[in-house]
Amino acid sequence: MNPKALLEQHGLSPRKSLGQNFLHDPNALEKIVATADLMPNDTVVEIGPGTGALTEYLARAARHVITIELDQRLRPVLEQTLAPYPNVAIIWDDVLNVDLLQVVGPKDFVVVANVPYYITSQILRHVLDNYRRPRRVVMTVQLEVAERVTARVGDMSLLAVSVQFFGKVSLVSKLNPAVFWPRPDVDSALLRIDTYDKPPVDVPSSEMFFRVVRAGFSQKRKQLKNALSGGLAIKSDAASALLEAAGIDVKRRAETLSLEEWAALTRAYAASK
């Protein structure tokens, strides 16, 4: 049953405040599951099941599906849709409050998500910035965000550096607005992140790496030297010395640095302390 009819059956309608756009197109659902590249014994954490359309496909492809939904109004809808699937467990909570590792236990897992676009960055951080990460993350996101996350040197952002530090990221395909109901006002895309077992660059610690990167992006459109000085609370001369030690021109801007250059800057920062 399509999401419009299913919600009407239960006297419900989408909430704009929750950014609800429900997936329903079979081709798009199959594409998402294929992109997740699931194995029969896999555990999947699905964030934002909505009316359960994607959950059904996941339940047929994986051994165990743990789905996390914030909107408790959808309880009767999901209970109806997912009744035939004993391998699905539903957690009624905000995913940002859920300890994913506690939920999945020691098992390897994959995250699949169709989430409100306004919290995409928060969810990516929650899922990726952990001592143990999912093997893969597949998300529907705003096309603009997908393009930012997959950006290359010259057009980097804090979000791009952060995600690319944790995994190989690819924009799989654009999604037609018609695959959602209601249709979103923005273009969408399917994003895939294959996480690394260890960072792709040599850094003293991920915490120090991100402290340096956040400082570098703290003042947009400013030269890196000035941003680092303010963000790390060090003198301008000290910031220049860090950049020189890392082999980076002091006139460069944050968006022009590669991951390896951020790592070199982090190592220089560690050595200076």
Tab-separated table of C-alpha atoms in Angstrom, residues 64-186:
chain	number	residue	atom	x	y	z
A	64	HIS	CA	18.129	-8.911	11.320
A	65	VAL	CA	16.788	-5.370	10.923
A	66	ILE	CA	16.774	-2.889	13.809
A	67	THR	CA	14.725	0.108	12.827
A	68	ILE	CA	14.706	3.396	14.760
A	69	GLU	CA	11.726	5.757	14.486
A	70	LEU	CA	11.060	8.988	16.365
A	71	ASP	CA	7.394	9.547	15.436
A	72	GLN	CA	5.292	7.357	17.749
A	73	ARG	CA	2.159	8.200	15.739
A	74	LEU	CA	3.470	5.687	13.197
A	75	ARG	CA	3.338	2.777	15.665
A	76	PRO	CA	0.108	1.228	14.265
A	77	VAL	CA	1.325	1.766	10.694
A	78	LEU	CA	4.654	0.023	11.245
A	79	GLU	CA	3.094	-2.746	13.320
A	80	GLN	CA	0.709	-3.449	10.433
A	81	THR	CA	3.350	-3.243	7.687
A	82	LEU	CA	6.008	-5.247	9.507
A	83	ALA	CA	3.798	-7.914	11.092
A	84	PRO	CA	4.981	-10.583	8.567
A	85	TYR	CA	8.659	-9.977	9.441
A	86	PRO	CA	9.761	-11.487	12.772
A	87	ASN	CA	13.368	-10.467	12.023
A	88	VAL	CA	12.525	-6.757	12.473
A	89	ALA	CA	12.827	-4.960	15.822
A	90	ILE	CA	11.536	-1.406	16.275
A	91	ILE	CA	13.096	1.151	18.623
A	92	TRP	CA	10.912	4.179	19.311
A	93	ASP	CA	13.388	6.963	19.965
A	94	ASP	CA	15.444	9.760	18.449
A	95	VAL	CA	18.434	8.047	16.818
A	96	LEU	CA	20.723	10.733	18.281
A	97	ASN	CA	19.802	9.372	21.735
A	98	VAL	CA	20.457	5.744	20.775
A	99	ASP	CA	23.789	4.023	21.439
A	100	LEU	CA	24.039	2.083	18.175
A	101	LEU	CA	26.834	-0.161	19.402
A	102	GLN	CA	24.816	-1.184	22.434
A	103	VAL	CA	21.848	-1.935	20.178
A	104	VAL	CA	23.737	-4.118	17.673
A	105	GLY	CA	26.148	-5.704	20.155
A	106	PRO	CA	29.451	-7.085	18.863
A	107	LYS	CA	28.116	-7.829	15.389
A	108	ASP	CA	29.243	-6.149	12.201
A	109	PHE	CA	26.405	-3.999	10.836
A	110	VAL	CA	25.218	-1.759	8.002
A	111	VAL	CA	23.274	1.503	8.374
A	112	VAL	CA	20.539	2.430	5.896
A	113	ALA	CA	18.713	5.715	6.365
A	114	ASN	CA	16.041	7.942	4.865
A	115	VAL	CA	16.163	10.845	7.291
A	116	PRO	CA	14.992	14.464	7.499
A	117	TYR	CA	17.498	16.450	5.501
A	118	TYR	CA	17.947	19.113	8.168
A	119	ILE	CA	19.680	16.629	10.514
A	120	THR	CA	21.782	14.751	7.935
A	121	SER	CA	25.092	16.114	9.265
A	122	GLN	CA	24.211	15.281	12.870
A	123	ILE	CA	23.251	11.738	11.973
A	124	LEU	CA	26.404	11.200	9.924
A	125	ARG	CA	28.480	12.388	12.874
A	126	HIS	CA	26.521	10.149	15.289
A	127	VAL	CA	26.951	7.096	13.079
A	128	LEU	CA	30.579	7.574	12.011
A	129	ASP	CA	32.357	9.215	14.941
A	130	ASN	CA	32.588	6.129	17.137
A	131	TYR	CA	35.240	3.636	18.156
A	132	ARG	CA	33.415	1.010	16.062
A	133	ARG	CA	31.618	2.021	12.907
A	134	PRO	CA	29.147	0.317	10.570
A	135	ARG	CA	30.725	-1.477	7.626
A	136	ARG	CA	28.711	0.670	5.268
A	137	VAL	CA	26.287	3.590	5.397
A	138	VAL	CA	23.664	4.166	2.691
A	139	MET	CA	21.545	7.322	2.982
A	140	THR	CA	19.115	9.373	0.973
A	141	VAL	CA	20.275	12.966	1.321
A	142	GLN	CA	19.728	16.341	-0.255
A	143	LEU	CA	21.667	16.467	-3.547
A	144	GLU	CA	23.483	19.603	-2.408
A	145	VAL	CA	24.711	17.768	0.711
A	146	ALA	CA	25.811	14.756	-1.344
A	147	GLU	CA	27.838	17.059	-3.582
A	148	ARG	CA	29.413	18.727	-0.537
A	149	VAL	CA	30.316	15.397	1.078
A	150	THR	CA	31.919	14.070	-2.120
A	151	ALA	CA	33.761	17.337	-2.882
A	152	ARG	CA	37.378	17.316	-3.991
A	153	VAL	CA	40.352	19.480	-3.071
A	154	GLY	CA	39.580	23.103	-3.839
A	155	ASP	CA	35.975	22.845	-2.700
A	156	MET	CA	36.315	20.980	0.597
A	157	SER	CA	34.281	21.688	3.733
A	158	LEU	CA	34.359	20.514	7.330
A	159	LEU	CA	31.643	17.984	6.467
A	160	ALA	CA	33.574	16.640	3.457
A	161	VAL	CA	36.824	16.247	5.411
A	162	SER	CA	34.965	14.602	8.297
A	163	VAL	CA	33.140	12.003	6.204
A	164	GLN	CA	36.111	11.270	3.916
A	165	PHE	CA	38.290	10.698	6.994
A	166	PHE	CA	35.990	7.861	8.059
A	167	GLY	CA	35.187	6.219	4.738
A	168	LYS	CA	35.222	6.082	0.962
A	169	VAL	CA	32.215	8.114	-0.097
A	170	SER	CA	30.339	8.036	-3.391
A	171	LEU	CA	27.275	9.711	-4.847
A	172	VAL	CA	25.532	6.661	-6.291
A	173	SER	CA	22.678	8.350	-8.128
A	174	LYS	CA	20.247	11.223	-8.120
A	175	LEU	CA	16.708	10.455	-6.959
A	176	ASN	CA	13.614	11.754	-8.697
A	177	PRO	CA	11.385	13.713	-6.258
A	178	ALA	CA	8.511	11.444	-7.337
A	179	VAL	CA	10.002	8.469	-5.425
A	180	PHE	CA	8.927	10.245	-2.213
A	181	TRP	CA	5.557	11.237	-0.844
A	182	PRO	CA	5.073	14.092	-0.269
A	183	ARG	CA	7.481	15.189	-2.985
A	184	PRO	CA	10.367	17.170	-1.458
A	185	ASP	CA	11.071	20.689	-2.699
A	186	VAL	CA	14.764	19.886	-3.186
